[in-house]
């Protein structure tokens, strides 16, 4: 038996999309609103975009497959390179 966990970072969902639009500008198209949000509120993100649910699902599929049979006890991050810091 293998046991692993997936640690998802900021993920693009309908609720998050509404939240981002509220913070930056309701009138902006999604791609522009997301870029502005990342610039203002998540500049330490290496990917500079939210993670799509499919990207998280792809990791779950892999970890559930025979290809990952030697991986156990792992906490695998899908966070788009988001690096939280104590520095502003």
Tab-separated table of N, CA and C in Angstrom:
chain	number	residue	atom	x	y	z
A	1	UNK	N	0.851	-1.171	0.000
A	1	UNK	CA	0.000	0.000	0.000
A	1	UNK	C	0.901	1.240	0.000
A	2	UNK	N	0.508	2.244	-0.767
A	2	UNK	CA	1.215	3.527	-0.767
A	2	UNK	C	0.273	4.618	-0.287
A	3	UNK	N	0.846	5.580	0.406
A	3	UNK	CA	0.074	6.720	0.893
A	3	UNK	C	0.855	7.980	0.558
A	4	UNK	N	0.232	8.866	-0.195
A	4	UNK	CA	0.843	10.135	-0.574
A	4	UNK	C	-0.194	11.232	-0.420
A	5	UNK	N	0.278	12.449	-0.341
A	5	UNK	CA	-0.658	13.575	-0.299
A	5	UNK	C	-0.298	14.576	-1.384
A	6	UNK	N	-1.306	15.268	-1.847
A	6	UNK	CA	-1.130	16.312	-2.854
A	6	UNK	C	-1.434	17.642	-2.180
A	7	UNK	N	-0.491	18.555	-2.252
A	7	UNK	CA	-0.656	19.881	-1.660
A	7	UNK	C	-0.858	20.862	-2.805
A	8	UNK	N	-2.096	21.263	-2.988
A	8	UNK	CA	-2.435	22.153	-4.102
A	8	UNK	C	-2.268	23.608	-3.689
A	9	UNK	N	-1.747	24.392	-4.598
A	9	UNK	CA	-1.617	25.824	-4.375
A	9	UNK	C	-2.860	26.559	-4.852
A	10	UNK	N	-2.740	27.851	-5.076
A	10	UNK	CA	-3.884	28.663	-5.513
A	10	UNK	C	-4.469	28.123	-6.824
A	11	UNK	N	-5.722	27.705	-6.763
A	11	UNK	CA	-6.346	26.989	-7.875
A	11	UNK	C	-7.458	27.808	-8.516
A	12	UNK	N	-7.508	27.774	-9.841
A	12	UNK	CA	-8.519	28.496	-10.612
A	12	UNK	C	-9.855	27.765	-10.522
A	13	UNK	N	-10.773	28.342	-9.771
A	13	UNK	CA	-12.145	27.840	-9.679
A	13	UNK	C	-13.075	29.024	-9.909
A	14	UNK	N	-14.347	28.761	-10.042
A	14	UNK	CA	-15.307	29.846	-10.227
A	14	UNK	C	-15.285	30.839	-9.079
A	15	UNK	N	-15.232	30.324	-7.856
A	15	UNK	CA	-15.199	31.197	-6.689
A	15	UNK	C	-13.937	32.039	-6.626
A	16	UNK	N	-12.804	31.435	-6.957
A	16	UNK	CA	-11.541	32.180	-6.961
A	16	UNK	C	-11.556	33.225	-8.071
A	17	UNK	N	-12.128	32.874	-9.210
A	17	UNK	CA	-12.224	33.843	-10.310
A	17	UNK	C	-13.043	35.060	-9.882
A	18	UNK	N	-14.167	34.828	-9.206
A	18	UNK	CA	-14.977	35.945	-8.690
A	18	UNK	C	-14.172	36.789	-7.706
A	19	UNK	N	-13.448	36.131	-6.810
A	19	UNK	CA	-12.623	36.814	-5.814
A	19	UNK	C	-11.564	37.687	-6.489
A	20	UNK	N	-10.889	37.137	-7.488
A	20	UNK	CA	-9.847	37.889	-8.208
A	20	UNK	C	-10.453	39.099	-8.893
A	21	UNK	N	-11.588	38.918	-9.560
A	21	UNK	CA	-12.242	40.052	-10.221
A	21	UNK	C	-12.633	41.128	-9.208
A	22	UNK	N	-13.105	40.728	-8.036
A	22	UNK	CA	-13.457	41.699	-6.992
A	22	UNK	C	-12.239	42.506	-6.554
A	23	UNK	N	-11.099	41.860	-6.470
A	23	UNK	CA	-9.889	42.535	-6.001
A	23	UNK	C	-9.269	43.470	-7.032
A	24	UNK	N	-9.332	43.099	-8.299
A	24	UNK	CA	-8.627	43.908	-9.301
A	24	UNK	C	-9.562	44.750	-10.151
A	25	UNK	N	-10.468	44.137	-10.881
A	25	UNK	CA	-11.369	44.895	-11.757
A	25	UNK	C	-12.376	43.925	-12.361
A	26	UNK	N	-13.642	44.138	-12.055
A	26	UNK	CA	-14.700	43.241	-12.542
A	26	UNK	C	-14.817	43.245	-14.062
A	27	UNK	N	-14.376	44.323	-14.699
A	27	UNK	CA	-14.560	44.470	-16.141
A	27	UNK	C	-13.443	43.836	-16.966
A	28	UNK	N	-12.338	43.499	-16.339
A	28	UNK	CA	-11.210	42.934	-17.088
A	28	UNK	C	-11.512	41.512	-17.544
A	29	UNK	N	-11.066	41.141	-18.747
A	29	UNK	CA	-11.140	39.727	-19.139
A	29	UNK	C	-10.313	38.888	-18.157
A	30	UNK	N	-10.665	37.609	-18.017
A	30	UNK	CA	-10.034	36.765	-17.016
A	30	UNK	C	-8.510	36.775	-17.106
A	31	UNK	N	-7.950	36.594	-18.287
A	31	UNK	CA	-6.492	36.521	-18.399
A	31	UNK	C	-5.817	37.781	-17.870
A	32	UNK	N	-6.380	38.927	-18.187
A	32	UNK	CA	-5.808	40.192	-17.701
A	32	UNK	C	-6.000	40.342	-16.196
A	33	UNK	N	-7.173	39.984	-15.702
A	33	UNK	CA	-7.442	40.078	-14.265
A	33	UNK	C	-6.491	39.173	-13.484
A	34	UNK	N	-6.276	37.980	-13.993
A	34	UNK	CA	-5.368	37.042	-13.336
A	34	UNK	C	-3.940	37.594	-13.307
A	35	UNK	N	-3.470	38.136	-14.425
A	35	UNK	CA	-2.120	38.722	-14.466
A	35	UNK	C	-1.982	39.859	-13.463
A	36	UNK	N	-2.999	40.719	-13.403
A	36	UNK	CA	-2.956	41.854	-12.486
A	36	UNK	C	-2.985	41.376	-11.031
A	37	UNK	N	-3.820	40.390	-10.746
A	37	UNK	CA	-3.873	39.831	-9.394
A	37	UNK	C	-2.514	39.269	-8.987
A	38	UNK	N	-1.906	38.503	-9.864
A	38	UNK	CA	-0.612	37.908	-9.542
A	38	UNK	C	0.445	38.992	-9.354
A	39	UNK	N	0.407	40.004	-10.179
A	39	UNK	CA	1.379	41.095	-10.071
A	39	UNK	C	1.240	41.812	-8.728
A	40	UNK	N	0.001	42.074	-8.328
A	40	UNK	CA	-0.242	42.841	-7.108
A	40	UNK	C	-0.195	42.013	-5.824
A	41	UNK	N	-0.727	40.793	-5.883
A	41	UNK	CA	-0.944	40.024	-4.655
A	41	UNK	C	-0.104	38.755	-4.521
A	42	UNK	N	0.467	38.271	-5.599
A	42	UNK	CA	1.287	37.053	-5.551
A	42	UNK	C	2.546	37.210	-6.409
A	43	UNK	N	3.303	38.288	-6.209
A	43	UNK	CA	4.485	38.498	-7.059
A	43	UNK	C	5.550	37.419	-6.875
A	44	UNK	N	5.512	36.692	-5.754
A	44	UNK	CA	6.504	35.654	-5.517
A	44	UNK	C	6.181	34.342	-6.230
A	45	UNK	N	5.067	34.279	-6.948
A	45	UNK	CA	4.710	33.080	-7.708
A	45	UNK	C	5.619	32.966	-8.927
A	46	UNK	N	6.247	31.816	-9.087
A	46	UNK	CA	7.135	31.617	-10.229
A	46	UNK	C	6.360	31.414	-11.525
A	47	UNK	N	5.213	30.772	-11.452
A	47	UNK	CA	4.402	30.504	-12.638
A	47	UNK	C	3.608	31.730	-13.074
A	48	UNK	N	3.270	32.583	-12.129
A	48	UNK	CA	2.515	33.813	-12.361
A	48	UNK	C	1.124	33.576	-12.945
A	49	UNK	N	0.504	32.486	-12.514
A	49	UNK	CA	-0.898	32.215	-12.836
A	49	UNK	C	-1.419	31.208	-11.827
A	50	UNK	N	-2.724	31.108	-11.754
A	50	UNK	CA	-3.329	30.109	-10.876
A	50	UNK	C	-3.191	28.725	-11.503
A	51	UNK	N	-3.283	27.725	-10.680
A	51	UNK	CA	-3.198	26.350	-11.151
A	51	UNK	C	-4.579	25.926	-11.637
A	52	UNK	N	-4.613	25.229	-12.738
A	52	UNK	CA	-5.876	24.700	-13.254
A	52	UNK	C	-6.184	23.378	-12.543
A	53	UNK	N	-7.455	23.121	-12.235
A	53	UNK	CA	-7.815	21.867	-11.559
A	53	UNK	C	-7.298	20.622	-12.287
A	54	UNK	N	-7.248	20.674	-13.609
A	54	UNK	CA	-6.763	19.534	-14.388
A	54	UNK	C	-5.298	19.228	-14.079
A	55	UNK	N	-4.527	20.264	-13.756
A	55	UNK	CA	-3.114	20.050	-13.433
A	55	UNK	C	-2.970	19.280	-12.125
A	56	UNK	N	-3.837	19.565	-11.184
A	56	UNK	CA	-3.834	18.828	-9.916
A	56	UNK	C	-4.314	17.397	-10.166
A	57	UNK	N	-5.364	17.270	-10.958
A	57	UNK	CA	-5.902	15.942	-11.273
A	57	UNK	C	-4.859	15.068	-11.963
A	58	UNK	N	-4.054	15.660	-12.842
A	58	UNK	CA	-3.010	14.885	-13.527
A	58	UNK	C	-2.023	14.278	-12.532
A	59	UNK	N	-1.669	15.039	-11.507
A	59	UNK	CA	-0.762	14.500	-10.493
A	59	UNK	C	-1.434	13.381	-9.702
A	60	UNK	N	-2.702	13.561	-9.363
A	60	UNK	CA	-3.433	12.524	-8.625
A	60	UNK	C	-3.504	11.242	-9.451
A	61	UNK	N	-3.764	11.378	-10.747
A	61	UNK	CA	-3.813	10.196	-11.622
A	61	UNK	C	-2.464	9.490	-11.621
A	62	UNK	N	-1.393	10.264	-11.752
A	62	UNK	CA	-0.054	9.665	-11.732
A	62	UNK	C	0.206	8.940	-10.408
A	63	UNK	N	-0.048	9.625	-9.289
A	63	UNK	CA	0.222	9.011	-7.988
A	63	UNK	C	-0.645	7.778	-7.738
A	64	UNK	N	-1.774	7.691	-8.413
A	64	UNK	CA	-2.672	6.538	-8.276
A	64	UNK	C	-2.309	5.402	-9.218
A	65	UNK	N	-1.361	5.649	-10.101
A	65	UNK	CA	-1.027	4.661	-11.124
A	65	UNK	C	0.121	3.756	-10.687
A	66	UNK	N	0.304	2.685	-11.439
A	66	UNK	CA	1.416	1.765	-11.190
A	66	UNK	C	2.761	2.450	-11.405
A	67	UNK	N	2.786	3.498	-12.215
A	67	UNK	CA	4.047	4.214	-12.457
A	67	UNK	C	4.601	4.845	-11.186
A	68	UNK	N	3.756	5.114	-10.222
A	68	UNK	CA	4.195	5.730	-8.965
A	68	UNK	C	4.265	4.711	-7.829
A	69	UNK	N	4.367	3.437	-8.162
A	69	UNK	CA	4.328	2.402	-7.122
A	69	UNK	C	5.484	2.503	-6.127
A	70	UNK	N	6.573	3.125	-6.494
A	70	UNK	CA	7.708	3.279	-5.581
A	70	UNK	C	7.651	4.592	-4.802
A	71	UNK	N	6.617	5.365	-5.024
A	71	UNK	CA	6.464	6.639	-4.317
A	71	UNK	C	5.476	6.442	-3.181
A	72	UNK	N	5.947	6.605	-1.966
A	72	UNK	CA	5.061	6.495	-0.814
A	72	UNK	C	5.559	7.407	0.300
A	73	UNK	N	4.622	7.909	1.059
A	73	UNK	CA	4.969	8.817	2.144
A	73	UNK	C	5.362	10.198	1.663
A	74	UNK	N	4.968	10.535	0.449
A	74	UNK	CA	5.364	11.818	-0.130
A	74	UNK	C	4.246	12.846	-0.007
A	75	UNK	N	4.649	14.071	0.207
A	75	UNK	CA	3.736	15.216	0.141
A	75	UNK	C	4.171	16.002	-1.088
A	76	UNK	N	3.405	15.879	-2.153
A	76	UNK	CA	3.798	16.449	-3.440
A	76	UNK	C	3.044	17.748	-3.673
A	77	UNK	N	3.791	18.788	-3.937
A	77	UNK	CA	3.201	20.117	-4.134
A	77	UNK	C	2.871	20.344	-5.607
A	78	UNK	N	1.696	20.901	-5.838
A	78	UNK	CA	1.293	21.411	-7.148
A	78	UNK	C	0.908	22.857	-6.873
A	79	UNK	N	1.903	23.716	-6.861
A	79	UNK	CA	1.659	25.083	-6.405
A	79	UNK	C	2.105	26.150	-7.399
A	80	UNK	N	2.513	25.729	-8.577
A	80	UNK	CA	2.909	26.705	-9.590
A	80	UNK	C	4.159	27.479	-9.228
A	81	UNK	N	4.940	26.947	-8.318
A	81	UNK	CA	6.145	27.650	-7.912
A	81	UNK	C	5.880	28.790	-6.953
A	82	UNK	N	4.720	28.747	-6.291
A	82	UNK	CA	4.403	29.798	-5.325
A	82	UNK	C	5.322	29.654	-4.128
A	83	UNK	N	6.092	30.683	-3.867
A	83	UNK	CA	7.050	30.667	-2.772
A	83	UNK	C	6.609	31.690	-1.738
A	84	UNK	N	6.075	31.200	-0.632
A	84	UNK	CA	5.671	32.096	0.443
A	84	UNK	C	6.923	32.553	1.176
A	85	UNK	N	6.923	33.775	1.595
A	85	UNK	CA	8.119	34.338	2.205
A	85	UNK	C	7.746	35.245	3.365
A	86	UNK	N	8.672	35.403	4.291
A	86	UNK	CA	8.456	36.361	5.368
A	86	UNK	C	8.835	37.768	4.921
A	87	UNK	N	9.474	37.856	3.768
A	87	UNK	CA	9.877	39.155	3.240
A	87	UNK	C	8.791	39.721	2.339
A	88	UNK	N	8.580	41.026	2.371
A	88	UNK	CA	7.539	41.618	1.508
A	88	UNK	C	7.896	41.534	0.039
